[in-house]
PDB file of C-alpha atoms in Angstrom:
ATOM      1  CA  UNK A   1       6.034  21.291  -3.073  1.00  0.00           C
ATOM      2  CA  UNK A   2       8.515  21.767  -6.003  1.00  0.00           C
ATOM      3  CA  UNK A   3       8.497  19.364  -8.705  1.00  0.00           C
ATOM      4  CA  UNK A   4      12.860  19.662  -8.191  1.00  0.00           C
ATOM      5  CA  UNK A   5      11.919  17.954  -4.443  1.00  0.00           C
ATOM      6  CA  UNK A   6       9.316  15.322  -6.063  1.00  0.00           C
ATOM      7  CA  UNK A   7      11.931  14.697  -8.794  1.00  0.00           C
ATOM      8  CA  UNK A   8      14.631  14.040  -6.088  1.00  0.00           C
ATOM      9  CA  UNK A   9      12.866  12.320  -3.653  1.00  0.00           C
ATOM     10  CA  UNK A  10      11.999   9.744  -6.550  1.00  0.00           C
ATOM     11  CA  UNK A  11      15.330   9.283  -7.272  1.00  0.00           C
ATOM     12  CA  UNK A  12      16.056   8.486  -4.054  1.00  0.00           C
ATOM     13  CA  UNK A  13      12.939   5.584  -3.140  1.00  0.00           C
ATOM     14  CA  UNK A  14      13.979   4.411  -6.621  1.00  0.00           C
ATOM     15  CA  UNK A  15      17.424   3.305  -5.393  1.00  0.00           C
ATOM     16  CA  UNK A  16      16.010   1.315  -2.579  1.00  0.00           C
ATOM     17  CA  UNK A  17      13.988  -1.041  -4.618  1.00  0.00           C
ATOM     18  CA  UNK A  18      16.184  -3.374  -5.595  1.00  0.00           C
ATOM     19  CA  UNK A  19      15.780  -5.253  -8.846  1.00  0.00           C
ATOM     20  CA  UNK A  20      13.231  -4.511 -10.702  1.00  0.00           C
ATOM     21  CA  UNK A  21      11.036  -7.826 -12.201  1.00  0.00           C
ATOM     22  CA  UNK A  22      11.210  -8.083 -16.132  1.00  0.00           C
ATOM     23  CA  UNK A  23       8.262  -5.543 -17.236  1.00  0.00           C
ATOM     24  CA  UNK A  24       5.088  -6.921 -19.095  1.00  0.00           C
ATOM     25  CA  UNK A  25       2.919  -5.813 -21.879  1.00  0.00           C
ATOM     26  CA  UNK A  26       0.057  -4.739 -18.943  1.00  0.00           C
ATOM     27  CA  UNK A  27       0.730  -3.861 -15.887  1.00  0.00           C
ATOM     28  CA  UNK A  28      -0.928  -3.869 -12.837  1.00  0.00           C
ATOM     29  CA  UNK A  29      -1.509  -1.727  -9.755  1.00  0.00           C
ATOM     30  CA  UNK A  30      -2.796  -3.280  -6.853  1.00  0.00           C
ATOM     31  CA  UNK A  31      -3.918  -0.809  -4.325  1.00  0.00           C
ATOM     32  CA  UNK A  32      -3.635  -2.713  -0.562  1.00  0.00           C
ATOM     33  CA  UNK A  33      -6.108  -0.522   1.428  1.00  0.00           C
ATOM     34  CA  UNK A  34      -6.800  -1.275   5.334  1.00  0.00           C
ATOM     35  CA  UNK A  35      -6.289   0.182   9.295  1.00  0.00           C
ATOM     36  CA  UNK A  36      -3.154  -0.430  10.563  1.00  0.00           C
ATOM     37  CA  UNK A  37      -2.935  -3.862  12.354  1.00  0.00           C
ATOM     38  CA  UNK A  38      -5.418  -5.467   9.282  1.00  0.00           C
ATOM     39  CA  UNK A  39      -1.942  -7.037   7.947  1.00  0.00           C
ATOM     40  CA  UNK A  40      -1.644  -4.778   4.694  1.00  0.00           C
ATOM     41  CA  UNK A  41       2.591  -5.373   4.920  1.00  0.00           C
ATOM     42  CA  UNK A  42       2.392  -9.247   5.282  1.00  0.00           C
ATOM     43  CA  UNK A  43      -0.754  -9.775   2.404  1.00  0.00           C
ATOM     44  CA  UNK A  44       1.511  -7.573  -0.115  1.00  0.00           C
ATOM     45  CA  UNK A  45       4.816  -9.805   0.807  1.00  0.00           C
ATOM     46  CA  UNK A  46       2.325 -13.640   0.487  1.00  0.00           C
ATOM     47  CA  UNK A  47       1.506 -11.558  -2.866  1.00  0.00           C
ATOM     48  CA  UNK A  48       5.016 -10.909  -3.949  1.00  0.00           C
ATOM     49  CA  UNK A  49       6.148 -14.157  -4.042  1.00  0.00           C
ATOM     50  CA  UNK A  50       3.451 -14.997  -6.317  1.00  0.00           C
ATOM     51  CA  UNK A  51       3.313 -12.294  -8.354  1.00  0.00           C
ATOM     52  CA  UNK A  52       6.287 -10.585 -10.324  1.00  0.00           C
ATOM     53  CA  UNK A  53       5.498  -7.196  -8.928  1.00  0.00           C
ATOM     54  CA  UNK A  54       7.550  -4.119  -6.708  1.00  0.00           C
ATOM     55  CA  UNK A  55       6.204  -3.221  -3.185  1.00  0.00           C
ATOM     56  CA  UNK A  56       5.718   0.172  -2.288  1.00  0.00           C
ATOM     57  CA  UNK A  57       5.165   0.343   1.182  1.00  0.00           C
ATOM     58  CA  UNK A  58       4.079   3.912   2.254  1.00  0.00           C
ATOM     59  CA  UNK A  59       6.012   2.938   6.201  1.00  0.00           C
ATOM     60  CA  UNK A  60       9.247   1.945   4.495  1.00  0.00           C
ATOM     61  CA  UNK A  61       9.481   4.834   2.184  1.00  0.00           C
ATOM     62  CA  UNK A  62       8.725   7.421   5.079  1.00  0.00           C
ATOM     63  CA  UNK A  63      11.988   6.035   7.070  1.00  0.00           C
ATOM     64  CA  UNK A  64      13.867   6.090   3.824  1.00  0.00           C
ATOM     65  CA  UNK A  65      12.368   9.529   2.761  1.00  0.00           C
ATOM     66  CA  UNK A  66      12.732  10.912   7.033  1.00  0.00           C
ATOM     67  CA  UNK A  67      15.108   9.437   9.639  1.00  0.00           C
ATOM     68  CA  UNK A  68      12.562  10.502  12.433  1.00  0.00           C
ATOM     69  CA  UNK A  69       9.139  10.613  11.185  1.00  0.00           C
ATOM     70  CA  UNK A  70       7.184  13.097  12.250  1.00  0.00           C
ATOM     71  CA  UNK A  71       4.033  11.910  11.016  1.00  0.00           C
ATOM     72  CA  UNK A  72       3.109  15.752  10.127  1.00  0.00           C
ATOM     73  CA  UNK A  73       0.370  16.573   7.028  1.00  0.00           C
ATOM     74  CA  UNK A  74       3.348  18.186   5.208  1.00  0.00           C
ATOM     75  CA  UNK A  75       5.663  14.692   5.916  1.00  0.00           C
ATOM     76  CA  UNK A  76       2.851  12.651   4.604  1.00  0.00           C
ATOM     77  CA  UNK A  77       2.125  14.934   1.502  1.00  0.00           C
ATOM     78  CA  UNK A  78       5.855  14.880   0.259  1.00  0.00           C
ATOM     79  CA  UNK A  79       5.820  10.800   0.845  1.00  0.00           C
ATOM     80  CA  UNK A  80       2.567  10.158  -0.841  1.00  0.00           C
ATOM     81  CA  UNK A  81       3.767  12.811  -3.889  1.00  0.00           C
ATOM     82  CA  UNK A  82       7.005  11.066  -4.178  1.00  0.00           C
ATOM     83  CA  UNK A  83       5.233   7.676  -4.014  1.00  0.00           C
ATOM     84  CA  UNK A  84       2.319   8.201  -6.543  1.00  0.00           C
ATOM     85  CA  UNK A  85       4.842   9.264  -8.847  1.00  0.00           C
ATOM     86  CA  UNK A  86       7.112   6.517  -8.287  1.00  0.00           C
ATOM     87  CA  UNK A  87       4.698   4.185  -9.181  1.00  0.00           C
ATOM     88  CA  UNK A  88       3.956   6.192 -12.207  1.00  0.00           C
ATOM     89  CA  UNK A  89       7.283   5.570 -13.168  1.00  0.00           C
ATOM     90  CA  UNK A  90       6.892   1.943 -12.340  1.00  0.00           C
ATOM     91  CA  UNK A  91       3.996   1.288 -14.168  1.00  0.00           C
ATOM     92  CA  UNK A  92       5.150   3.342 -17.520  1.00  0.00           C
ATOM     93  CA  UNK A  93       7.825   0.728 -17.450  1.00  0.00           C
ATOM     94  CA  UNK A  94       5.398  -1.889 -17.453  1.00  0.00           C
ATOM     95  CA  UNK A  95       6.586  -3.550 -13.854  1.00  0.00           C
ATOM     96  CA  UNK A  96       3.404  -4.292 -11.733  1.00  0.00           C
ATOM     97  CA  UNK A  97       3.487  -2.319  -8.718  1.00  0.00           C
ATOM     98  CA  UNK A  98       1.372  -3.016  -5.005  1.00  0.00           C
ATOM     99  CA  UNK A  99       0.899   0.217  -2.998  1.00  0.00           C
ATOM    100  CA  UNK A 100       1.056  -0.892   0.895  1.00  0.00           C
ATOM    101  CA  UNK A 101      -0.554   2.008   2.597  1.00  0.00           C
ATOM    102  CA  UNK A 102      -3.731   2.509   4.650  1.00  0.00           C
ATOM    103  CA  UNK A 103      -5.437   4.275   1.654  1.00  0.00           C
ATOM    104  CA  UNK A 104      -8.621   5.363   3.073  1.00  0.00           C
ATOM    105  CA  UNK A 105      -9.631   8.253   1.971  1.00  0.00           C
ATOM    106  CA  UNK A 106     -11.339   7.963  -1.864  1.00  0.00           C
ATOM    107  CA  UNK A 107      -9.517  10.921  -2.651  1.00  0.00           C
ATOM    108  CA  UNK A 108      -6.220   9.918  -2.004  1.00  0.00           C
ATOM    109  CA  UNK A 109      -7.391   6.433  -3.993  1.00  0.00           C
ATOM    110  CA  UNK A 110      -8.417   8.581  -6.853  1.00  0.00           C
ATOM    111  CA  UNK A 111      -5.089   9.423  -7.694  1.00  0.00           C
ATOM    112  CA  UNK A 112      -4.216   6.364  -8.194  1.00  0.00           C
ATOM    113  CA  UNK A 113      -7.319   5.431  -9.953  1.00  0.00           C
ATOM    114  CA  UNK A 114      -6.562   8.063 -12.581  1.00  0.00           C
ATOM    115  CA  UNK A 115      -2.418   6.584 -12.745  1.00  0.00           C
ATOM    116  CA  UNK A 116      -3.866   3.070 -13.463  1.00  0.00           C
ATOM    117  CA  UNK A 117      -6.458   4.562 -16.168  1.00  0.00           C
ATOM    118  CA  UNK A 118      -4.299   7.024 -17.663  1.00  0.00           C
ATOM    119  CA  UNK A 119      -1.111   4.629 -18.649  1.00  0.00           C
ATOM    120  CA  UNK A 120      -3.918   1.639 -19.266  1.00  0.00           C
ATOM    121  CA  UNK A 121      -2.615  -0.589 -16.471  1.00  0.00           C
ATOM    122  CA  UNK A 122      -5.073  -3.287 -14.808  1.00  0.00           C
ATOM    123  CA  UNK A 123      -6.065  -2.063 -11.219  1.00  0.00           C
ATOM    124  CA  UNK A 124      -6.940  -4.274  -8.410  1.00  0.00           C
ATOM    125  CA  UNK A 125      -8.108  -2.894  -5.195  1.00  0.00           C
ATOM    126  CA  UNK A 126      -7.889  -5.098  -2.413  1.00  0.00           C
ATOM    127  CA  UNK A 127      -9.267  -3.791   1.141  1.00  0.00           C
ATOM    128  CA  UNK A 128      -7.980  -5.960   3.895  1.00  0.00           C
ATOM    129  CA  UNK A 129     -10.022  -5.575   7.365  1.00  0.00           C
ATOM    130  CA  UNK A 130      -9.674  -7.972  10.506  1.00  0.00           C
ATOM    131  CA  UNK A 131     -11.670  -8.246  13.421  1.00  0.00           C
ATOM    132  CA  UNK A 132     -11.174  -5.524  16.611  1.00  0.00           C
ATOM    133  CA  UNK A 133      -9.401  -8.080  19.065  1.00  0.00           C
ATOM    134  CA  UNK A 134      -7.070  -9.724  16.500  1.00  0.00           C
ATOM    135  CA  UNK A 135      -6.164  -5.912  15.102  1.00  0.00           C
ATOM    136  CA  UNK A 136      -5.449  -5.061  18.915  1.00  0.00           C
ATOM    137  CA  UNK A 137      -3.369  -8.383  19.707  1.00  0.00           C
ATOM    138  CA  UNK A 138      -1.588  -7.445  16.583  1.00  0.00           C
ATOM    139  CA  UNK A 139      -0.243  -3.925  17.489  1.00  0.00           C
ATOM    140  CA  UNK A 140      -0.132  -4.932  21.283  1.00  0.00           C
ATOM    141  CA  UNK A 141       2.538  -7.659  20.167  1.00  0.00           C
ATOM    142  CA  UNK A 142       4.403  -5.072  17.590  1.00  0.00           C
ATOM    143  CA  UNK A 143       4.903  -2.878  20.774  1.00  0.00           C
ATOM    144  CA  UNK A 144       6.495  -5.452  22.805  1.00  0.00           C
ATOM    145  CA  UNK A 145       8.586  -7.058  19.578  1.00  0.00           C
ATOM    146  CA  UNK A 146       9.256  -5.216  16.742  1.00  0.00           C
ATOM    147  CA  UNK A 147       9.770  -7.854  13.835  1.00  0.00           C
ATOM    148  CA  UNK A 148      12.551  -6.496  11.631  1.00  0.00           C
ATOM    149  CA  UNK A 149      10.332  -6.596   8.217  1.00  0.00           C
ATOM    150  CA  UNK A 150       7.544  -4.409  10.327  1.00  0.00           C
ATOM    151  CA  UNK A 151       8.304  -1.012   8.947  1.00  0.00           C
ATOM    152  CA  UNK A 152       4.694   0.439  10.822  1.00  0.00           C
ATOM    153  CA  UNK A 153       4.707   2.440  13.819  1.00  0.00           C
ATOM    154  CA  UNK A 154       1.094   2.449  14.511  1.00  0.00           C
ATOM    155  CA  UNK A 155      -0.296   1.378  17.899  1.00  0.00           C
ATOM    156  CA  UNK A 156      -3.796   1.031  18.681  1.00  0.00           C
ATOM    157  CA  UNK A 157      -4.673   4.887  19.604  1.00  0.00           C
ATOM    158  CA  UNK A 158      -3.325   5.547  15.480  1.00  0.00           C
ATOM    159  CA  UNK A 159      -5.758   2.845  14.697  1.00  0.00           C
ATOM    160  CA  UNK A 160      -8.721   4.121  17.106  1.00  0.00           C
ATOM    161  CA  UNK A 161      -8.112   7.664  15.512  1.00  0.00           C
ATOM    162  CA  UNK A 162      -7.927   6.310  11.959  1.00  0.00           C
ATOM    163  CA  UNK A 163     -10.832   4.060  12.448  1.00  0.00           C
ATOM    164  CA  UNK A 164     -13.347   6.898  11.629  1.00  0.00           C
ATOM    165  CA  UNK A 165     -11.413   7.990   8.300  1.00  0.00           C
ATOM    166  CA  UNK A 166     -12.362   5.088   6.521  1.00  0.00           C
ATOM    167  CA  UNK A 167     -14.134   5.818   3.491  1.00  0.00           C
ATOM    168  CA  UNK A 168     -15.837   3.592   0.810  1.00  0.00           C
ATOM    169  CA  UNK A 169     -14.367   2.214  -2.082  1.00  0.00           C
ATOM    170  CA  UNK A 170     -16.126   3.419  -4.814  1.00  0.00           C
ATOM    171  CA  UNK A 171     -14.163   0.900  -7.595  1.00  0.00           C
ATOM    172  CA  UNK A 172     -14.709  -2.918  -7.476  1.00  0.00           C
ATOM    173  CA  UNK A 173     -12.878  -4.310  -4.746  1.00  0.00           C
ATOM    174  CA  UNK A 174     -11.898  -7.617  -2.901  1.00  0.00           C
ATOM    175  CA  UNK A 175     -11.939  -7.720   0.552  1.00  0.00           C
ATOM    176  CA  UNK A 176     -10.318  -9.752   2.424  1.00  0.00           C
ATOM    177  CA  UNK A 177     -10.801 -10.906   6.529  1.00  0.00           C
ATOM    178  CA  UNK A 178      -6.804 -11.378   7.711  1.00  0.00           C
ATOM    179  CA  UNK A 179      -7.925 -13.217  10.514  1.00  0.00           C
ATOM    180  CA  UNK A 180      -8.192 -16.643   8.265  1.00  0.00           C
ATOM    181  CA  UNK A 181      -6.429 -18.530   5.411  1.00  0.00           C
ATOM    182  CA  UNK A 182      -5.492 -15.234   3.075  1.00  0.00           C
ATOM    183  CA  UNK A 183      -4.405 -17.810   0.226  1.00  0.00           C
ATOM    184  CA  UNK A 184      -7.712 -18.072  -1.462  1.00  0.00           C
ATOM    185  CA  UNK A 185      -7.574 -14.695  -1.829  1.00  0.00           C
ATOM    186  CA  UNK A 186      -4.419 -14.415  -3.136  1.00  0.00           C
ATOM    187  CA  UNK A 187      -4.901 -17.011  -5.572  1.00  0.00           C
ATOM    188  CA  UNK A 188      -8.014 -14.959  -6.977  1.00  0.00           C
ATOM    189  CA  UNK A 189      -5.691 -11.445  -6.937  1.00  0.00           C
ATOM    190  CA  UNK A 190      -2.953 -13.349  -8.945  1.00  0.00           C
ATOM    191  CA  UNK A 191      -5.396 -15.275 -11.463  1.00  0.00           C
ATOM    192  CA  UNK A 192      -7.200 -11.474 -12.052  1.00  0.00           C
ATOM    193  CA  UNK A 193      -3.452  -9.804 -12.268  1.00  0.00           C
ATOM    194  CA  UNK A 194      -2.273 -12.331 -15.042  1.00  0.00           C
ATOM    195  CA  UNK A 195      -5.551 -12.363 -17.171  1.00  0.00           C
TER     196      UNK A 195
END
């Protein structure tokens, strides 16, 4: 993949973002890591509104970056180039960035491990998991009703295939049940993010 493409598509995700919040001295990068259904989307928005921070959500950004998805290895490679280096760019600016994104493969978490070390920014991993039934009332209910902030297309074959991809984190982590009160948790993230 050309570095013109990476360059472009960049431009492009950059434009949907919005306002940026006022950067600080140390940023952050949170890395949201979980199957789909665990409630990675709705943990990173609770987070937003206490935390000055941009979302990158890795769903969003593929409609944005493809009007029909295909879902393909070389899709996904082109939105996870564009999207590493967008928060590069993010974080050089100093604005604290949370990747949405199953992230589940150490590999791919590397990456971003070596971003977060490399421009000195603070990195929080947070793994969200939930238990089987809730995960599979969850995308049972996002098949009959599609809420308009739900970005995700995964039902619960994409989760019963990705179930097995799952690797460990091998960076300190929190992780967080979805199927309770997500606050505590939250208040931990944002006391760690601002110290």
């Amino acid at each position: 993949m050309g570095l013109a493409v990476v360059a472009r598509d960049v431009a492009y995700l950059k434009e949907g973002l919005g306002e940026l919040p006022e950067p600080v001295a140390r940023p952050v990068l949170i890395v949201v890591s979980g199957l789909p259904g665990t409630g990675k989307s709705h943990f990173s928005r609770k987070l937003s509104e206490r935390l000055p921070c941009v979302i990158v959500e890795s769903d969003a950004q593929r409609k944005r970056l493809f009007s029909s998805p295909s879902y393909s290895s070389g899709e996904s490679q082109r939105l996870f180039a564009a999207c590493h280096r967008l928060i590069e760019d993010l974080i050089d600016a100093g604005v604290t960035t949370v990747l949405d994104a199953t992230n589940l493969v150490e590999h791919h978490r590397e990456r971003l491990y070596h971003i977060a070390d490399r421009l000195r920014a603070k990195l929080i991993v947070v793994r969200l998991e939930a238990p089987q039934w809730l995960v599979h009332e969850r995308l049972q209910g996002r098949m009959r009703c599609v809420a308009a902030d739900d970005n995700s297309e995964a039902d619960w074959a994409v989760y019963q295939r990705m179930t097995g991809k799952a690797e460990a984190i091998r960076r300190n982590y929190y992780a967080v049940d979805t199927s309770g009160d997500i606050n505590p948790a939250i208040d931990k993230i944002v006391r760690e993010a601002k110290r």
